[in-house]
Short mmCIF file of C-alpha atoms and ligand atoms in Angstrom, two decimals:
data_model
loop_
_atom_site.label_atom_id
_atom_site.label_comp_id
_atom_site.label_asym_id
_atom_site.label_seq_id
_atom_site.Cartn_x
_atom_site.Cartn_y
_atom_site.Cartn_z
CA MET J 193 -8.39 -12.18 -3.94
CA ILE J 194 -8.88 -10.66 -0.47
CA ASN J 195 -12.10 -10.75 1.55
CA LEU J 196 -12.72 -8.96 4.83
CA ILE J 197 -15.87 -10.15 6.56
CA ASN J 198 -17.23 -8.13 9.50
CA ILE J 199 -13.76 -7.06 10.66
CA SER J 200 -13.62 -5.06 13.90
CA LYS J 201 -10.66 -3.81 15.91
CA ASN J 202 -10.81 -1.88 19.19
CA TYR J 203 -8.02 -0.33 21.19
CA GLY J 204 -9.47 -0.01 24.69
CA GLU J 205 -12.56 2.16 24.39
CA ASN J 206 -11.53 3.36 20.97
CA GLN J 207 -12.94 1.57 17.93
CA ALA J 208 -10.27 1.74 15.18
CA VAL J 209 -12.30 -0.36 12.70
CA GLY J 210 -15.95 -1.30 13.06
CA SER J 211 -17.55 -4.24 11.25
CA ILE J 212 -16.02 -3.69 7.83
CA ASN J 213 -16.91 -5.85 4.82
CA LEU J 214 -14.60 -5.46 1.88
CA THR J 215 -13.70 -7.38 -1.27
CA ILE J 216 -10.42 -6.63 -3.01
CA GLU J 217 -10.49 -7.83 -6.61
CA SER J 218 -7.55 -9.62 -8.17
CA GLY J 219 -5.37 -7.56 -10.53
CA GLU J 220 -7.02 -4.27 -9.55
CA THR J 221 -5.83 -1.30 -7.55
CA THR J 222 -8.05 -0.58 -4.57
CA VAL J 223 -7.46 2.70 -2.74
CA LEU J 224 -8.30 3.26 0.93
CA ILE J 225 -8.83 6.93 1.67
CA GLY J 226 -10.21 8.95 4.56
CA PRO J 227 -9.23 11.37 7.31
CA SER J 228 -6.29 10.76 9.63
CA GLY J 229 -7.12 8.14 12.27
CA CYS J 230 -10.08 6.63 10.35
CA GLY J 231 -8.52 3.13 10.35
CA LYS J 232 -6.71 2.82 7.00
CA SER J 233 -3.40 1.49 8.38
CA THR J 234 -5.26 -0.78 10.80
CA ILE J 235 -7.01 -2.45 7.85
CA LEU J 236 -3.68 -3.06 6.04
CA ARG J 237 -2.09 -4.41 9.25
CA ALA J 238 -5.01 -6.81 9.67
CA ILE J 239 -4.73 -8.05 6.06
CA ILE J 240 -1.03 -8.83 6.49
CA GLY J 241 -1.65 -10.38 9.91
CA LEU J 242 0.36 -7.94 12.01
CA ILE J 243 -2.68 -7.40 14.21
CA SER J 244 -5.54 -9.80 14.74
CA PRO J 245 -9.05 -8.36 14.55
CA ASP J 246 -11.36 -8.68 17.57
CA ALA J 247 -14.08 -10.05 15.32
CA GLY J 248 -14.61 -11.18 11.76
CA GLU J 249 -12.46 -13.10 9.29
CA ILE J 250 -10.03 -12.37 6.49
CA ASN J 251 -9.62 -14.64 3.46
CA ILE J 252 -6.57 -14.38 1.25
CA ASP J 253 -6.87 -16.24 -2.03
CA GLY J 254 -9.52 -18.49 -0.50
CA ASP J 255 -7.54 -19.26 2.68
CA LYS J 256 -8.84 -18.02 6.00
CA LEU J 257 -6.06 -16.12 7.77
CA ASN J 258 -5.16 -17.70 11.13
CA THR J 259 -2.18 -18.01 13.45
CA THR J 260 -0.98 -21.19 11.73
CA ASN J 261 -0.91 -19.95 8.13
CA VAL J 262 -0.10 -16.27 8.74
CA THR J 263 3.61 -16.66 7.92
CA SER J 264 3.05 -18.47 4.64
CA LEU J 265 0.20 -16.16 3.57
CA ARG J 266 2.33 -13.12 4.42
CA ARG J 267 4.85 -14.23 1.78
CA LYS J 268 2.18 -13.69 -0.87
CA MET J 269 2.10 -10.03 0.10
CA GLY J 270 4.57 -7.20 -0.25
CA TYR J 271 4.07 -4.42 2.29
CA VAL J 272 5.30 -0.86 2.28
CA ILE J 273 4.60 0.50 5.76
CA GLN J 274 3.76 4.15 6.40
CA GLU J 275 7.07 6.11 6.63
CA GLY J 276 8.85 3.39 4.60
CA GLY J 277 10.11 1.28 7.50
CA LEU J 278 13.62 0.77 6.14
CA PHE J 279 16.20 -0.50 8.64
CA PRO J 280 18.59 2.43 9.19
CA ASN J 281 21.51 0.18 10.13
CA LEU J 282 21.32 -1.88 6.92
CA SER J 283 22.47 -0.74 3.47
CA ALA J 284 19.98 -0.35 0.65
CA LEU J 285 21.07 -3.71 -0.74
CA GLU J 286 20.74 -5.43 2.65
CA ASN J 287 17.30 -3.88 3.22
CA VAL J 288 15.99 -5.22 -0.08
CA SER J 289 17.60 -8.67 0.12
CA LEU J 290 16.92 -9.40 3.80
CA MET J 291 13.98 -11.80 3.32
CA ALA J 292 15.48 -13.51 0.27
CA SER J 293 18.73 -14.18 2.20
CA TYR J 294 16.70 -15.48 5.11
CA LEU J 295 14.89 -17.84 2.73
CA GLY J 296 18.24 -19.13 1.45
CA TRP J 297 18.41 -17.58 -2.02
CA ASP J 298 21.94 -17.74 -3.43
CA LYS J 299 23.90 -14.59 -4.28
CA GLU J 300 23.44 -14.96 -8.03
CA ARG J 301 19.65 -15.16 -7.73
CA ILE J 302 19.54 -12.19 -5.35
CA ASP J 303 21.81 -10.06 -7.59
CA LYS J 304 19.70 -10.86 -10.64
CA ARG J 305 16.44 -9.97 -8.90
CA ILE J 306 17.89 -6.73 -7.50
CA ASP J 307 19.12 -5.76 -10.94
CA GLN J 308 15.58 -6.28 -12.35
CA LEU J 309 14.05 -4.26 -9.51
CA CYS J 310 16.50 -1.35 -9.93
CA ASN J 311 15.44 -1.17 -13.57
CA LEU J 312 11.77 -1.43 -12.75
CA THR J 313 11.76 1.16 -9.95
CA LYS J 314 14.52 3.34 -11.46
CA TYR J 315 16.62 3.05 -8.31
CA PRO J 316 20.27 3.88 -9.10
CA ILE J 317 22.41 0.72 -8.87
CA ASP J 318 25.40 2.72 -7.60
CA ALA J 319 23.35 3.80 -4.54
CA LEU J 320 22.76 0.20 -3.37
CA SER J 321 25.66 0.30 -0.91
CA ARG J 322 24.36 3.46 0.81
CA TYR J 323 22.38 3.53 4.05
CA PRO J 324 18.80 4.89 4.06
CA ILE J 325 19.96 8.19 5.57
CA GLN J 326 22.34 8.67 2.63
CA ILE J 327 19.66 8.59 -0.11
CA SER J 328 16.90 11.02 -1.04
CA GLY J 329 13.27 10.72 0.09
CA GLY J 330 12.18 9.65 -3.41
CA GLN J 331 14.92 7.01 -3.52
CA ARG J 332 13.83 5.74 -0.10
CA GLN J 333 10.29 5.29 -1.45
CA ARG J 334 11.66 3.42 -4.48
CA LEU J 335 13.76 1.25 -2.17
CA SER J 336 10.77 0.44 0.07
CA LEU J 337 8.89 -0.61 -3.05
CA MET J 338 11.81 -2.79 -4.21
CA ARG J 339 11.82 -4.50 -0.83
CA ALA J 340 8.08 -5.15 -1.09
CA LEU J 341 8.49 -6.57 -4.62
CA MET J 342 11.60 -8.68 -3.93
CA LEU J 343 9.82 -12.04 -3.51
CA ASP J 344 7.44 -11.24 -6.40
CA PRO J 345 4.26 -11.31 -4.30
CA ASP J 346 0.82 -11.42 -5.93
CA ILE J 347 -0.45 -8.74 -3.58
CA LEU J 348 1.03 -5.32 -2.75
CA LEU J 349 -0.12 -3.41 0.33
CA LEU J 350 1.12 0.17 0.20
CA ASP J 351 0.53 2.52 3.14
CA GLU J 352 0.97 6.06 1.85
CA PRO J 353 3.92 5.03 -0.33
CA LEU J 354 4.35 8.59 -1.59
CA GLY J 355 3.95 10.23 1.81
CA ALA J 356 6.22 13.23 2.26
CA LEU J 357 7.56 14.02 -1.19
CA ASP J 358 7.76 17.29 -3.07
CA PRO J 359 5.05 17.61 -5.75
CA LEU J 360 7.35 17.09 -8.74
CA ILE J 361 8.99 13.91 -7.41
CA ARG J 362 5.58 12.73 -6.23
CA SER J 363 4.01 13.04 -9.64
CA GLU J 364 7.04 11.34 -11.25
CA LEU J 365 6.74 8.43 -8.81
CA GLN J 366 2.98 8.25 -9.34
CA GLU J 367 3.53 7.75 -13.07
CA ASP J 368 6.26 5.14 -12.44
CA LEU J 369 4.17 3.27 -9.87
CA LYS J 370 1.14 3.13 -12.13
CA GLU J 371 3.27 1.71 -14.92
CA ILE J 372 4.74 -0.88 -12.54
CA PHE J 373 1.27 -1.96 -11.38
CA SER J 374 -0.03 -2.38 -14.90
CA THR J 375 3.14 -4.13 -16.14
CA LEU J 376 3.13 -6.61 -13.27
CA GLY J 377 -0.65 -7.09 -13.01
CA LYS J 378 -0.50 -7.14 -9.20
CA THR J 379 -3.41 -6.88 -6.81
CA VAL J 380 -2.74 -3.58 -5.07
CA VAL J 381 -4.23 -2.05 -1.95
CA MET J 382 -2.99 1.50 -1.50
CA VAL J 383 -3.62 3.99 1.27
CA THR J 384 -3.57 7.70 0.56
CA HIS J 385 -4.88 10.97 2.01
CA ASP J 386 -5.04 12.55 -1.41
CA ILE J 387 -8.21 12.33 -3.51
CA GLY J 388 -6.27 13.18 -6.70
CA GLU J 389 -3.94 10.26 -6.06
CA ALA J 390 -6.92 8.02 -5.29
CA ALA J 391 -8.53 9.01 -8.61
CA PHE J 392 -5.26 8.47 -10.49
CA PHE J 393 -4.65 4.94 -9.15
CA GLY J 394 -7.95 3.55 -7.96
CA ASP J 395 -10.00 1.10 -9.99
CA LYS J 396 -12.03 1.21 -6.82
CA ILE J 397 -11.93 3.82 -4.06
CA ILE J 398 -13.03 3.00 -0.50
CA LEU J 399 -13.84 6.11 1.51
CA ILE J 400 -13.58 5.47 5.24
CA LYS J 401 -14.66 7.59 8.21
CA ASP J 402 -14.42 6.63 11.89
CA GLY J 403 -13.61 3.00 11.10
CA GLN J 404 -16.58 2.52 8.75
CA ILE J 405 -16.85 2.42 4.97
CA VAL J 406 -18.89 5.44 3.87
CA GLN J 407 -18.85 4.59 0.15
CA GLU J 408 -16.98 2.43 -2.33
CA GLY J 409 -16.84 2.87 -6.08
CA THR J 410 -15.01 4.77 -8.80
CA ILE J 411 -14.18 8.44 -8.40
CA TYR J 412 -17.16 9.12 -10.68
CA ASP J 413 -19.48 7.14 -8.41
CA LEU J 414 -18.29 9.09 -5.39
CA ALA J 415 -18.56 12.46 -7.12
CA LYS J 416 -21.85 11.88 -8.98
CA THR J 417 -23.81 9.72 -6.59
CA PRO J 418 -22.45 10.41 -3.11
CA ALA J 419 -23.84 8.01 -0.53
CA HIS J 420 -23.57 10.58 2.27
CA PRO J 421 -22.94 14.35 2.56
CA PHE J 422 -19.48 13.50 3.98
CA VAL J 423 -18.43 12.11 0.56
CA THR J 424 -19.07 15.45 -1.14
CA LYS J 425 -17.48 17.34 1.72
CA PHE J 426 -14.37 15.16 1.53
CA ILE J 427 -14.06 15.55 -2.26
CA ASN J 428 -14.73 19.28 -2.24
CA ALA J 429 -12.12 19.87 0.46
CA GLN J 430 -9.49 18.68 -2.05
CA ARG J 431 -10.98 19.88 -5.34
CA ASN J 432 -7.68 21.45 -6.32
CA HIS J 433 -6.03 17.98 -6.15
CA LEU J 434 -8.44 16.49 -8.63
CA ASP J 435 -7.44 16.95 -12.30
CA VAL J 436 -10.46 15.01 -13.49
CA ILE J 437 -12.86 17.33 -11.64
CA GLY J 438 -13.72 19.09 -14.89
CA ASP J 439 -15.09 15.80 -16.23
CA LEU J 440 -17.18 15.06 -13.16
N1 LIG V 501 -1.51 0.28 18.68
C1 LIG V 501 -2.52 1.15 18.91
N2 LIG V 501 -2.94 1.40 20.17
C2 LIG V 501 -3.97 2.25 20.41
N3 LIG V 501 -4.64 2.90 19.43
C3 LIG V 501 -4.26 2.69 18.17
C4 LIG V 501 -3.18 1.81 17.83
N4 LIG V 501 -3.04 1.81 16.47
C5 LIG V 501 -3.97 2.65 16.01
N5 LIG V 501 -4.71 3.17 17.01
C6 LIG V 501 -5.84 4.11 16.86
O1 LIG V 501 -6.76 3.55 15.94
C7 LIG V 501 -7.29 4.54 15.07
C8 LIG V 501 -6.98 4.19 13.63
O2 LIG V 501 -5.58 4.27 13.41
P1 LIG V 501 -4.92 4.05 11.98
O3 LIG V 501 -3.45 4.06 12.18
O4 LIG V 501 -5.53 2.88 11.34
O5 LIG V 501 -5.40 5.38 11.22
P2 LIG V 501 -5.07 5.88 9.75
O6 LIG V 501 -6.37 6.01 9.03
O7 LIG V 501 -4.02 5.03 9.14
O8 LIG V 501 -4.50 7.36 10.04
P3 LIG V 501 -3.33 8.19 9.28
O9 LIG V 501 -3.95 8.69 8.03
O10 LIG V 501 -3.03 9.31 10.24
O11 LIG V 501 -2.16 7.29 9.09
C9 LIG V 501 -6.68 5.86 15.53
O12 LIG V 501 -7.57 6.48 16.40
C10 LIG V 501 -5.43 5.43 16.26
O13 LIG V 501 -5.04 6.37 17.25
MG1 LIG V 502 -2.04 5.36 8.62
#
């Protein structure tokens, strides 16, 4: 579904991503994980065409991403940016329906879709008229997800969608998200810091360090056959986050 071929991105002297090759399979959840600053968000931004790599190419569904087709390819993807990225001056309803209105959907179609999405994400319908500052952190995350799903994209790119939530709400949202992914059969690329979350969601986990892929595979592959001492170090640093550790 998505292919990254030799993708590099530098900011001045600093290499954010260095010659990455990555295949994201259709209908699977691929998790990007690694220390802060290792290039996870940069990879998502490159896939959705918000930044253009210095070298390499990206193929989405067989089409090579370029300046001409970036707008149409972007509509195949729903994106939840790190920190949610909701517009503070728009209501919840306006945030979710912005793109659909822009594309000329009529009110009936928009209302119907929003009703479906409230059910799916368990966002309270009576909170649709509120502004982002007037809803809870968990509701903001649900709203960001609704906005990403509004146009029913095949691909979901989620940058730490459960960022700063308390553990109880986080685990509730994890369960809900997983159910949504499997119900909808989407191709999902999710960024997280948390190895437990990566194990919970990831059909495939990509561990990144300093802009390079250190290892890709299942959580079992990473735990049992680490490609580098860093893999073990990274997993062990978060052992208490990993419920499945007993099975490893
Ligand atoms: N617009 C920019 N200008 C200069 N440097 C940047 C820019 N965006 C990112 N970087 C740098 O590129 C590197 C990778 O950043 P990126 O945001 O991809 O990291 P990340 O893995 O998402 O980190 P985090 O887990 O903290 O969100 C970092 O060193 C960052 O400071
Ligand atoms: Mg990031």
